[in-house]
Amino acid sequence: MWPKETDWTSLKFGVEIEFIGGEPEHLELLPGWVMSLDERLIDETGEESGSELKTPPLLWGEREQIAVMLERLQAQGAAVNWSCGLHVHVGLEPWGERILLPLLDAALAYQHALRALLRTAEHRLLFCPPVTAEMRDRCAAEASEDSVRRRGRPQSHRCGINAAAWFDIGTAEIRYANGSMDYQEILRTVQLCLRFIAAVGAGHKLSGKPHELAALLGVPARGYPAPIAPPRWFRERTWLDNALIPLLAPMAGELVPGGEIHHILPYADGLSVAIEGDDGRLRRYALELPAAGWNIVRRIP
């Protein structure tokens, strides 16, 4: 039901910690933790590196598990750089599907303030685009009793405030935070996300101004993961992505229904295009540019 007052410490949450370096294949995991070895980040040389470490559903009282795993990562030499992010999932069990429209309304009203509090690096905005009024209206138009069984709605699963995660794992995901291996920074980020979702679930009116939003939520206005400037070559790659993604998006949708382009890289035959499906998996294709249009050369393993 919605609205409903809920203690934020009673909400389940999960954290996705992206990192470079280390030895992710050999990291000892606590029960329930998952290393997504197919999720790779980019180091300073341009090579794929590291991985993404995922917590199981946790309660605030179980947060010390994060400290344990951070210590193990750092002992392996893992670190964060400009290519890394920190994603927080918050369980929507107290409200169920009825919170989706209010959550999208809250995103439209407060997403810029939330992004400002979390200091999202400019080059990372590709991976956390804003919720739009069109997404909200589409969700309202398509709402029905069986919509919970349909994946990938009501928006892109990469939005900075991602309500589509409800249809996959019963959560809302907040993707704005920059990468961090600092336990206190991660805790502040988690608490901000938990309190934000709890406030939306209670139907509270918040503020579109960052410092006022923090005060209303009862969280610090500072102390979240800092943005890290990328090297020049990566900024140039981002410009290339921004130019090519609109051109290649229709082809990506045909290759992977419901998929979105994650990144584009130079490749021996032309370009390597990584497409993320609504199942979270990346599929890579080699493309070449002939005289007219694009040719798919092959699927890249």
Short mmCIF file of C-alpha atoms in Angstrom, two decimals:
data_model
loop_
_atom_site.label_atom_id
_atom_site.label_comp_id
_atom_site.label_asym_id
_atom_site.label_seq_id
_atom_site.Cartn_x
_atom_site.Cartn_y
_atom_site.Cartn_z
CA MET A 1 0.00 0.00 0.00
CA TRP A 2 1.05 3.61 -0.48
CA PRO A 3 1.61 5.91 1.31
CA LYS A 4 2.92 4.11 4.35
CA GLU A 5 5.34 5.24 7.06
CA THR A 6 8.27 2.83 7.38
CA ASP A 7 11.40 2.95 9.53
CA TRP A 8 14.26 3.34 7.06
CA THR A 9 16.44 0.96 9.08
CA SER A 10 13.91 -1.82 8.43
CA LEU A 11 14.30 -1.60 4.65
CA LYS A 12 16.47 -4.16 2.91
CA PHE A 13 19.21 -2.81 0.68
CA GLY A 14 21.96 -3.99 -1.61
CA VAL A 15 25.12 -2.31 -2.85
CA GLU A 16 26.99 -2.82 -6.12
CA ILE A 17 30.65 -1.85 -5.69
CA GLU A 18 32.58 -1.37 -8.92
CA PHE A 19 36.39 -1.51 -8.77
CA ILE A 20 39.53 -1.94 -10.85
CA GLY A 21 42.50 -4.20 -10.16
CA GLY A 22 42.55 -6.89 -7.52
CA GLU A 23 41.95 -10.57 -8.16
CA PRO A 24 38.15 -10.81 -8.33
CA GLU A 25 38.19 -14.46 -9.41
CA HIS A 26 39.92 -15.41 -6.15
CA LEU A 27 38.24 -13.12 -3.63
CA GLU A 28 36.78 -14.97 -0.63
CA LEU A 29 33.10 -13.99 -0.43
CA LEU A 30 30.85 -13.81 2.59
CA PRO A 31 27.64 -15.90 2.31
CA GLY A 32 25.26 -14.48 -0.27
CA TRP A 33 27.77 -12.04 -1.80
CA VAL A 34 28.25 -12.22 -5.57
CA MET A 35 31.16 -11.24 -7.81
CA SER A 36 29.88 -10.36 -11.28
CA LEU A 37 32.93 -11.36 -13.27
CA ASP A 38 31.32 -10.33 -16.56
CA GLU A 39 31.11 -6.72 -15.31
CA ARG A 40 34.47 -5.14 -16.05
CA LEU A 41 35.73 -1.61 -15.54
CA ILE A 42 38.44 0.33 -17.38
CA ASP A 43 41.87 1.11 -15.99
CA GLU A 44 44.16 4.02 -16.88
CA THR A 45 45.62 2.11 -19.85
CA GLY A 46 42.21 1.47 -21.39
CA GLU A 47 42.25 -2.23 -20.52
CA GLU A 48 39.30 -3.97 -18.88
CA SER A 49 39.94 -4.53 -15.19
CA GLY A 50 38.37 -5.41 -11.86
CA SER A 51 34.72 -6.34 -11.51
CA GLU A 52 31.51 -5.54 -9.63
CA LEU A 53 30.94 -6.91 -6.13
CA LYS A 54 27.32 -7.25 -5.00
CA THR A 55 25.98 -7.62 -1.49
CA PRO A 56 23.05 -9.88 -0.67
CA PRO A 57 19.92 -8.11 0.65
CA LEU A 58 21.06 -6.54 3.92
CA LEU A 59 19.49 -4.68 6.81
CA TRP A 60 21.15 -1.60 8.30
CA GLY A 61 22.18 -3.69 11.29
CA GLU A 62 24.17 -5.98 8.97
CA ARG A 63 26.19 -3.18 7.34
CA GLU A 64 29.48 -4.34 8.90
CA GLN A 65 29.62 -7.02 6.20
CA ILE A 66 30.51 -4.23 3.78
CA ALA A 67 33.55 -3.28 5.87
CA VAL A 68 34.76 -6.89 5.86
CA MET A 69 34.52 -7.19 2.08
CA LEU A 70 36.15 -3.80 1.50
CA GLU A 71 39.13 -4.94 3.59
CA ARG A 72 39.43 -8.10 1.50
CA LEU A 73 39.24 -6.15 -1.76
CA GLN A 74 41.87 -3.64 -0.68
CA ALA A 75 44.17 -6.44 0.52
CA GLN A 76 44.15 -7.69 -3.09
CA GLY A 77 45.11 -4.25 -4.42
CA ALA A 78 41.64 -3.31 -5.71
CA ALA A 79 40.85 0.41 -6.07
CA VAL A 80 38.38 2.76 -7.71
CA ASN A 81 38.93 5.22 -10.53
CA TRP A 82 36.84 7.44 -12.80
CA SER A 83 35.22 4.44 -14.53
CA CYS A 84 33.67 3.09 -11.31
CA GLY A 85 30.29 3.76 -9.75
CA LEU A 86 28.40 2.77 -6.61
CA HIS A 87 24.79 1.61 -7.01
CA VAL A 88 22.35 1.17 -4.13
CA HIS A 89 19.20 -1.00 -4.33
CA VAL A 90 16.41 -0.44 -1.81
CA GLY A 91 13.68 -3.02 -1.29
CA LEU A 92 10.11 -1.85 -1.98
CA GLU A 93 8.36 -4.63 -0.05
CA PRO A 94 6.41 -2.33 2.34
CA TRP A 95 4.63 -0.64 -0.59
CA GLY A 96 4.76 -2.97 -3.56
CA GLU A 97 3.89 -1.79 -7.04
CA ARG A 98 1.78 1.11 -5.75
CA ILE A 99 4.93 3.10 -5.02
CA LEU A 100 6.08 3.14 -8.65
CA LEU A 101 4.15 6.19 -9.86
CA PRO A 102 4.93 8.20 -6.69
CA LEU A 103 8.58 7.21 -7.07
CA LEU A 104 8.66 8.42 -10.66
CA ASP A 105 6.95 11.66 -9.60
CA ALA A 106 9.59 12.05 -6.88
CA ALA A 107 12.32 11.41 -9.44
CA LEU A 108 10.98 14.17 -11.68
CA ALA A 109 10.87 16.58 -8.72
CA TYR A 110 14.07 15.69 -6.85
CA GLN A 111 16.46 13.77 -9.11
CA HIS A 112 18.66 16.79 -9.84
CA ALA A 113 18.99 17.56 -6.12
CA LEU A 114 19.84 13.93 -5.35
CA ARG A 115 22.40 13.89 -8.15
CA ALA A 116 23.93 17.12 -6.82
CA LEU A 117 24.21 15.70 -3.29
CA LEU A 118 25.94 12.59 -4.63
CA ARG A 119 28.20 14.76 -6.84
CA THR A 120 27.83 12.56 -9.92
CA ALA A 121 30.82 13.01 -12.22
CA GLU A 122 29.84 14.58 -15.54
CA HIS A 123 31.26 11.72 -17.63
CA ARG A 124 29.17 9.18 -15.68
CA LEU A 125 25.83 10.76 -16.59
CA LEU A 126 25.69 8.42 -19.62
CA PHE A 127 25.12 5.58 -17.14
CA CYS A 128 22.44 7.34 -15.07
CA PRO A 129 20.22 9.42 -17.39
CA PRO A 130 17.26 11.29 -15.88
CA VAL A 131 13.72 10.05 -15.55
CA THR A 132 11.46 11.87 -18.01
CA ALA A 133 7.79 12.86 -17.93
CA GLU A 134 7.26 10.53 -20.89
CA MET A 135 8.48 7.56 -18.82
CA ARG A 136 6.13 8.49 -15.99
CA ASP A 137 3.16 8.89 -18.32
CA ARG A 138 3.89 5.58 -20.04
CA CYS A 139 3.95 3.82 -16.68
CA ALA A 140 0.60 5.39 -15.74
CA ALA A 141 -0.96 4.44 -19.08
CA GLU A 142 0.24 0.83 -18.94
CA ALA A 143 -0.44 0.15 -15.26
CA SER A 144 -2.46 -3.00 -14.73
CA GLU A 145 -2.74 -5.85 -12.28
CA ASP A 146 -0.40 -8.09 -14.25
CA SER A 147 2.24 -5.45 -15.04
CA VAL A 148 4.50 -6.89 -12.35
CA ARG A 149 5.11 -9.82 -14.68
CA ARG A 150 6.43 -7.62 -17.49
CA ARG A 151 10.11 -6.78 -17.35
CA GLY A 152 11.89 -3.59 -18.26
CA ARG A 153 9.16 -1.10 -17.43
CA PRO A 154 8.44 1.68 -16.70
CA GLN A 155 11.73 3.20 -17.85
CA SER A 156 15.35 2.57 -18.71
CA HIS A 157 16.97 0.28 -16.14
CA ARG A 158 19.95 2.65 -16.24
CA CYS A 159 18.16 5.80 -15.03
CA GLY A 160 19.71 7.54 -12.05
CA ILE A 161 16.57 6.65 -10.07
CA ASN A 162 15.66 3.28 -11.51
CA ALA A 163 12.15 2.07 -10.65
CA ALA A 164 12.34 -0.60 -13.36
CA ALA A 165 14.39 -2.73 -10.96
CA TRP A 166 11.10 -3.48 -9.19
CA PHE A 167 10.10 -5.70 -12.10
CA ASP A 168 13.32 -7.68 -11.85
CA ILE A 169 14.24 -7.96 -8.17
CA GLY A 170 11.69 -5.94 -6.21
CA THR A 171 13.87 -2.87 -5.59
CA ALA A 172 14.45 0.71 -6.61
CA GLU A 173 18.03 1.43 -7.65
CA ILE A 174 19.83 4.75 -7.18
CA ARG A 175 22.83 4.91 -9.51
CA TYR A 176 24.23 8.43 -9.02
CA ALA A 177 27.08 7.79 -6.58
CA ASN A 178 30.67 7.81 -7.79
CA GLY A 179 32.89 4.84 -7.05
CA SER A 180 34.31 4.41 -3.56
CA MET A 181 36.18 1.94 -1.38
CA ASP A 182 35.70 4.13 1.70
CA TYR A 183 33.38 2.46 4.23
CA GLN A 184 32.02 5.70 5.69
CA GLU A 185 31.33 7.21 2.27
CA ILE A 186 29.45 4.07 1.27
CA LEU A 187 27.41 4.11 4.50
CA ARG A 188 26.44 7.75 3.99
CA THR A 189 25.35 6.91 0.46
CA VAL A 190 23.29 3.92 1.59
CA GLN A 191 21.64 5.91 4.37
CA LEU A 192 20.74 8.72 1.95
CA CYS A 193 19.13 6.23 -0.43
CA LEU A 194 17.25 4.41 2.33
CA ARG A 195 15.91 7.63 3.81
CA PHE A 196 14.94 8.96 0.39
CA ILE A 197 12.92 5.86 -0.51
CA ALA A 198 11.32 5.78 2.95
CA ALA A 199 10.29 9.44 2.57
CA VAL A 200 8.79 8.79 -0.87
CA GLY A 201 7.03 5.73 0.52
CA ALA A 202 5.52 7.86 3.28
CA GLY A 203 4.33 10.47 0.78
CA HIS A 204 6.46 13.24 2.30
CA LYS A 205 7.03 16.47 0.39
CA LEU A 206 10.75 17.05 -0.11
CA SER A 207 12.84 19.76 -1.77
CA GLY A 208 14.51 20.15 -5.13
CA LYS A 209 17.37 22.06 -3.49
CA PRO A 210 20.27 19.79 -2.45
CA HIS A 211 20.95 21.17 1.03
CA GLU A 212 17.25 21.40 1.86
CA LEU A 213 16.73 17.84 0.63
CA ALA A 214 19.54 16.62 2.89
CA ALA A 215 18.09 18.47 5.87
CA LEU A 216 14.59 17.08 5.30
CA LEU A 217 15.99 13.55 5.03
CA GLY A 218 18.19 13.99 8.10
CA VAL A 219 21.43 13.15 6.26
CA PRO A 220 24.72 15.03 5.77
CA ALA A 221 25.00 17.39 2.83
CA ARG A 222 28.65 16.35 2.36
CA GLY A 223 30.85 13.30 2.66
CA TYR A 224 29.71 11.26 -0.34
CA PRO A 225 32.12 9.69 -2.88
CA ALA A 226 33.99 12.41 -4.74
CA PRO A 227 34.02 12.62 -8.54
CA ILE A 228 37.27 11.52 -10.18
CA ALA A 229 38.31 13.25 -13.40
CA PRO A 230 38.88 10.88 -16.32
CA PRO A 231 41.92 11.12 -18.61
CA ARG A 232 41.69 13.05 -21.86
CA TRP A 233 41.48 9.91 -24.00
CA PHE A 234 38.43 8.73 -22.06
CA ARG A 235 36.69 12.09 -22.42
CA GLU A 236 37.26 11.82 -26.17
CA ARG A 237 35.80 8.32 -26.12
CA THR A 238 32.76 9.67 -24.28
CA TRP A 239 32.29 12.29 -26.99
CA LEU A 240 32.42 9.49 -29.57
CA ASP A 241 29.83 7.49 -27.59
CA ASN A 242 27.53 10.49 -27.41
CA ALA A 243 27.78 10.99 -31.17
CA LEU A 244 27.35 7.35 -32.20
CA ILE A 245 24.84 5.97 -29.70
CA PRO A 246 21.81 7.74 -31.24
CA LEU A 247 22.81 6.40 -34.67
CA LEU A 248 23.35 2.82 -33.50
CA ALA A 249 20.48 2.59 -30.99
CA PRO A 250 17.93 1.16 -33.50
CA MET A 251 20.35 -1.60 -34.50
CA ALA A 252 21.08 -2.33 -30.83
CA GLY A 253 17.36 -2.78 -30.19
CA GLU A 254 17.13 -5.29 -33.04
CA LEU A 255 20.16 -7.29 -31.86
CA VAL A 256 19.06 -7.35 -28.19
CA PRO A 257 15.35 -6.61 -27.75
CA GLY A 258 14.97 -4.01 -25.03
CA GLY A 259 18.75 -3.54 -24.94
CA GLU A 260 20.69 -0.31 -24.56
CA ILE A 261 24.19 0.54 -25.73
CA HIS A 262 26.57 0.42 -22.77
CA HIS A 263 29.74 1.54 -24.53
CA ILE A 264 31.50 1.65 -27.91
CA LEU A 265 35.18 0.86 -28.51
CA PRO A 266 37.48 0.82 -31.54
CA TYR A 267 37.94 -2.71 -32.87
CA ALA A 268 39.95 -4.41 -35.60
CA ASP A 269 36.94 -4.57 -37.93
CA GLY A 270 35.59 -1.14 -37.05
CA LEU A 271 33.75 -0.83 -33.74
CA SER A 272 32.91 -3.05 -30.81
CA VAL A 273 29.45 -2.22 -29.48
CA ALA A 274 28.47 -3.52 -26.03
CA ILE A 275 24.71 -3.83 -25.55
CA GLU A 276 23.19 -4.34 -22.10
CA GLY A 277 19.96 -6.33 -22.05
CA ASP A 278 17.23 -5.93 -19.46
CA ASP A 279 18.71 -8.99 -17.76
CA GLY A 280 21.86 -6.96 -17.03
CA ARG A 281 24.09 -9.04 -19.33
CA LEU A 282 26.46 -7.38 -21.80
CA ARG A 283 26.58 -8.70 -25.36
CA ARG A 284 29.30 -7.42 -27.70
CA TYR A 285 29.15 -7.15 -31.48
CA ALA A 286 31.79 -6.18 -34.03
CA LEU A 287 30.51 -3.64 -36.56
CA GLU A 288 32.12 -2.27 -39.70
CA LEU A 289 31.15 0.78 -41.73
CA PRO A 290 30.85 0.08 -45.47
CA ALA A 291 29.86 2.65 -48.07
CA ALA A 292 26.29 2.77 -46.79
CA GLY A 293 24.99 1.68 -43.38
CA TRP A 294 26.54 -0.59 -40.77
CA ASN A 295 27.34 -4.27 -41.19
CA ILE A 296 27.34 -6.68 -38.26
CA VAL A 297 30.54 -8.68 -38.64
CA ARG A 298 30.09 -11.13 -35.76
CA ARG A 299 29.22 -11.57 -32.11
CA ILE A 300 32.25 -11.07 -29.86
CA PRO A 301 32.59 -13.73 -27.11
#
